[in-house]
Amino acid sequence: KNFRKSLDTLGIETAGEISYRDHYNFSVKDVKEIEKKFEESNAEIILTTEKDFVKIEKICSKEFSDKLYVLKI
């Protein structure tokens, strides 16, 4: 909720949203789903929290990680 609230406060428009519970352990399947939704949305970047960035970056491709950006909350 804090992440969404921060986006709204900053006036950041999103092309889509996928929410996971706090302390979620991302799988390769999750990352592939995020990649697919990203490609379908024609978005420019993927915005995530610092905690999730660290987890996702460990299991995604270099090409995908180049599209990941962090919103510090």
Coordinates of N, CA, C and O in Angstrom, one line a residue:
K1 N 0.8 -1.2 0.0 CA 0.0 0.0 0.0 C 0.9 1.3 0.0 O 0.5 2.2 -0.6
N2 N 2.0 1.2 0.7 CA 2.8 2.4 0.8 C 3.4 2.7 -0.6 O 3.6 3.9 -1.0
F3 N 3.7 1.7 -1.4 CA 4.3 1.8 -2.7 C 3.3 2.5 -3.6 O 3.6 3.5 -4.2
R4 N 2.1 2.0 -3.6 CA 1.0 2.6 -4.4 C 0.7 4.1 -4.0 O 0.6 5.0 -4.9
K5 N 0.7 4.3 -2.7 CA 0.5 5.6 -2.2 C 1.6 6.6 -2.6 O 1.3 7.7 -3.0
S6 N 2.8 6.1 -2.6 CA 4.0 6.9 -3.0 C 3.9 7.3 -4.5 O 4.1 8.4 -4.9
L7 N 3.5 6.3 -5.3 CA 3.3 6.6 -6.8 C 2.2 7.7 -7.0 O 2.4 8.6 -7.8
D8 N 1.1 7.5 -6.3 CA 0.0 8.5 -6.4 C 0.5 9.9 -6.0 O 0.2 10.9 -6.6
T9 N 1.2 10.0 -4.8 CA 1.6 11.2 -4.3 C 2.6 11.9 -5.3 O 2.5 13.1 -5.4
L10 N 3.4 11.1 -5.9 CA 4.4 11.7 -6.9 C 3.8 12.0 -8.3 O 4.4 12.5 -9.1
G11 N 2.5 11.5 -8.5 CA 1.8 11.7 -9.7 C 2.4 10.8 -10.8 O 2.3 11.1 -12.0
I12 N 2.9 9.7 -10.5 CA 3.4 8.7 -11.4 C 2.3 7.9 -12.0 O 1.6 7.2 -11.2
E13 N 2.1 7.9 -13.3 CA 1.1 7.1 -13.9 C 1.7 5.8 -14.3 O 2.8 5.7 -14.7
T14 N 0.9 4.7 -14.1 CA 1.4 3.4 -14.4 C 0.6 2.8 -15.6 O -0.6 3.1 -15.8
A15 N 1.3 1.9 -16.3 CA 0.7 1.2 -17.4 C 0.0 -0.1 -17.0 O -0.7 -0.7 -17.7
G16 N 0.4 -0.5 -15.7 CA -0.2 -1.7 -15.2 C 0.4 -1.9 -13.8 O 1.3 -1.1 -13.4
E17 N -0.1 -2.9 -13.1 CA 0.4 -3.1 -11.7 C 0.2 -4.6 -11.4 O -0.8 -5.2 -11.7
I18 N 1.2 -5.1 -10.7 CA 1.2 -6.4 -10.2 C 1.6 -6.3 -8.7 O 2.7 -5.7 -8.4
S19 N 0.8 -6.8 -7.8 CA 1.1 -6.7 -6.4 C 1.4 -8.0 -5.8 O 0.8 -9.0 -6.1
Y20 N 2.4 -8.1 -4.9 CA 2.8 -9.3 -4.2 C 2.8 -8.9 -2.7 O 3.1 -7.8 -2.4
R21 N 2.6 -9.9 -1.9 CA 2.6 -9.7 -0.5 C 4.0 -9.3 0.0 O 5.0 -9.6 -0.7
D22 N 4.1 -8.7 1.2 CA 5.3 -8.3 1.7 C 6.2 -9.5 2.0 O 5.7 -10.6 2.4
H23 N 7.5 -9.4 1.8 CA 8.5 -10.5 2.0 C 8.3 -11.7 1.0 O 8.6 -12.8 1.3
Y24 N 7.7 -11.4 -0.1 CA 7.4 -12.4 -1.1 C 8.7 -12.9 -1.7 O 9.7 -12.1 -2.0
N25 N 8.9 -14.2 -1.9 CA 10.0 -14.8 -2.6 C 9.7 -15.0 -4.0 O 9.0 -16.0 -4.4
F26 N 10.3 -14.2 -4.9 CA 10.0 -14.3 -6.3 C 10.6 -15.6 -6.9 O 11.7 -15.9 -6.6
S27 N 9.9 -16.2 -7.9 CA 10.4 -17.3 -8.6 C 10.7 -16.9 -10.0 O 10.3 -15.8 -10.5
V28 N 11.3 -17.8 -10.8 CA 11.6 -17.5 -12.2 C 10.3 -17.3 -12.9 O 10.1 -16.5 -13.8
K29 N 9.3 -18.1 -12.6 CA 7.9 -18.0 -13.2 C 7.3 -16.7 -12.9 O 6.7 -16.1 -13.8
D30 N 7.5 -16.1 -11.7 CA 7.0 -14.8 -11.4 C 7.6 -13.7 -12.3 O 7.0 -12.8 -12.8
V31 N 8.9 -13.8 -12.4 CA 9.7 -12.8 -13.2 C 9.3 -12.9 -14.7 O 9.1 -11.9 -15.3
K32 N 9.1 -14.1 -15.2 CA 8.6 -14.3 -16.6 C 7.2 -13.7 -16.8 O 6.9 -13.1 -17.8
E33 N 6.3 -13.8 -15.8 CA 5.0 -13.2 -15.8 C 5.1 -11.6 -15.8 O 4.5 -11.0 -16.6
I34 N 6.0 -11.1 -15.0 CA 6.3 -9.7 -15.0 C 6.8 -9.2 -16.3 O 6.3 -8.2 -16.9
E35 N 7.7 -9.9 -16.9 CA 8.3 -9.6 -18.2 C 7.2 -9.6 -19.3 O 7.1 -8.7 -20.1
K36 N 6.3 -10.6 -19.3 CA 5.3 -10.7 -20.2 C 4.3 -9.5 -20.1 O 4.0 -8.9 -21.1
K37 N 3.9 -9.2 -18.9 CA 3.0 -8.1 -18.7 C 3.6 -6.7 -19.1 O 3.0 -5.9 -19.7
F38 N 4.9 -6.6 -18.8 CA 5.7 -5.4 -19.2 C 5.7 -5.3 -20.7 O 5.4 -4.2 -21.2
E39 N 6.0 -6.3 -21.4 CA 6.0 -6.3 -22.9 C 4.7 -5.9 -23.5 O 4.5 -5.2 -24.4
E40 N 3.6 -6.5 -22.9 CA 2.3 -6.3 -23.4 C 1.8 -4.8 -23.1 O 1.0 -4.3 -23.9
S41 N 2.3 -4.2 -22.1 CA 1.9 -2.9 -21.7 C 2.5 -1.7 -22.5 O 2.1 -0.6 -22.4
N42 N 3.6 -2.0 -23.2 CA 4.4 -1.0 -23.8 C 4.9 0.1 -22.9 O 5.2 1.2 -23.3
A43 N 5.1 -0.3 -21.6 CA 5.7 0.6 -20.6 C 7.2 0.8 -20.9 O 7.8 0.0 -21.7
E44 N 7.8 1.8 -20.4 CA 9.2 2.1 -20.6 C 10.1 1.5 -19.5 O 11.2 1.2 -19.8
I45 N 9.6 1.4 -18.3 CA 10.4 0.9 -17.2 C 9.5 0.0 -16.3 O 8.2 0.1 -16.4
I46 N 10.1 -0.7 -15.4 CA 9.4 -1.4 -14.3 C 9.9 -0.8 -13.0 O 11.1 -0.8 -12.8
L47 N 9.0 -0.4 -12.3 CA 9.3 0.3 -11.0 C 8.9 -0.6 -9.8 O 7.9 -1.2 -9.8
T48 N 9.9 -0.7 -8.9 CA 9.7 -1.7 -7.8 C 10.3 -1.1 -6.5 O 11.0 -0.1 -6.6
T49 N 10.1 -1.7 -5.4 CA 10.7 -1.3 -4.2 C 12.2 -1.8 -4.1 O 12.6 -2.7 -4.9
E50 N 13.0 -1.3 -3.2 CA 14.4 -1.7 -3.1 C 14.4 -3.2 -2.7 O 15.3 -3.9 -3.3
K51 N 13.6 -3.6 -1.8 CA 13.6 -5.0 -1.3 C 13.3 -5.9 -2.4 O 14.0 -7.0 -2.6
D52 N 12.3 -5.6 -3.2 CA 11.9 -6.5 -4.3 C 12.9 -6.4 -5.5 O 13.2 -7.4 -6.1
F53 N 13.5 -5.3 -5.7 CA 14.6 -5.2 -6.7 C 15.7 -6.2 -6.5 O 16.1 -6.9 -7.4
V54 N 16.2 -6.2 -5.2 CA 17.3 -7.1 -4.9 C 16.9 -8.6 -5.2 O 17.7 -9.3 -5.7
K55 N 15.7 -8.9 -4.8 CA 15.2 -10.3 -5.1 C 15.0 -10.6 -6.5 O 15.5 -11.7 -7.0
I56 N 14.4 -9.7 -7.3 CA 14.2 -9.9 -8.7 C 15.4 -9.9 -9.5 O 15.6 -10.8 -10.4
E57 N 16.3 -9.0 -9.2 CA 17.6 -8.9 -10.0 C 18.4 -10.2 -9.9 O 19.1 -10.5 -10.9
K58 N 18.3 -10.9 -8.8 CA 19.1 -12.1 -8.7 C 18.7 -13.2 -9.7 O 19.5 -14.1 -10.0
I59 N 17.4 -13.2 -10.1 CA 16.9 -14.3 -11.0 C 16.5 -13.9 -12.4 O 16.0 -14.7 -13.1
C60 N 16.7 -12.6 -12.7 CA 16.2 -12.2 -14.0 C 17.4 -12.0 -15.0 O 18.6 -12.0 -14.5
S61 N 17.1 -11.9 -16.2 CA 18.2 -11.7 -17.2 C 18.7 -10.2 -17.2 O 18.1 -9.4 -16.6
K62 N 19.9 -10.0 -17.7 CA 20.5 -8.7 -17.7 C 19.6 -7.7 -18.5 O 19.4 -6.6 -18.1
E63 N 19.1 -8.2 -19.6 CA 18.2 -7.3 -20.4 C 17.0 -6.9 -19.6 O 16.6 -5.7 -19.7
F64 N 16.4 -7.8 -18.8 CA 15.3 -7.4 -18.0 C 15.7 -6.5 -16.8 O 15.0 -5.5 -16.5
S65 N 16.8 -6.8 -16.2 CA 17.3 -6.0 -15.1 C 17.6 -4.5 -15.5 O 17.4 -3.6 -14.7
D66 N 17.9 -4.3 -16.7 CA 18.2 -3.0 -17.2 C 16.9 -2.1 -17.3 O 17.0 -0.9 -17.3
K67 N 15.7 -2.8 -17.2 CA 14.5 -2.1 -17.2 C 13.9 -1.8 -15.8 O 12.9 -1.1 -15.7
L68 N 14.5 -2.4 -14.8 CA 14.1 -2.3 -13.4 C 14.6 -1.0 -12.8 O 15.8 -0.7 -12.9
Y69 N 13.7 -0.3 -12.2 CA 14.1 1.0 -11.5 C 13.5 0.9 -10.1 O 12.4 0.2 -9.9
V70 N 14.1 1.6 -9.1 CA 13.7 1.5 -7.7 C 13.0 2.8 -7.3 O 13.6 3.9 -7.6
L71 N 11.9 2.7 -6.6 CA 11.3 3.8 -5.9 C 11.6 3.7 -4.4 O 11.1 2.7 -3.8
K72 N 12.4 4.5 -3.9 CA 12.7 4.5 -2.4 C 11.5 5.0 -1.7 O 11.0 6.1 -1.9
I73 N 11.0 4.2 -0.7 CA 9.9 4.7 0.1 C 10.4 4.8 1.6 O 11.2 4.1 2.0

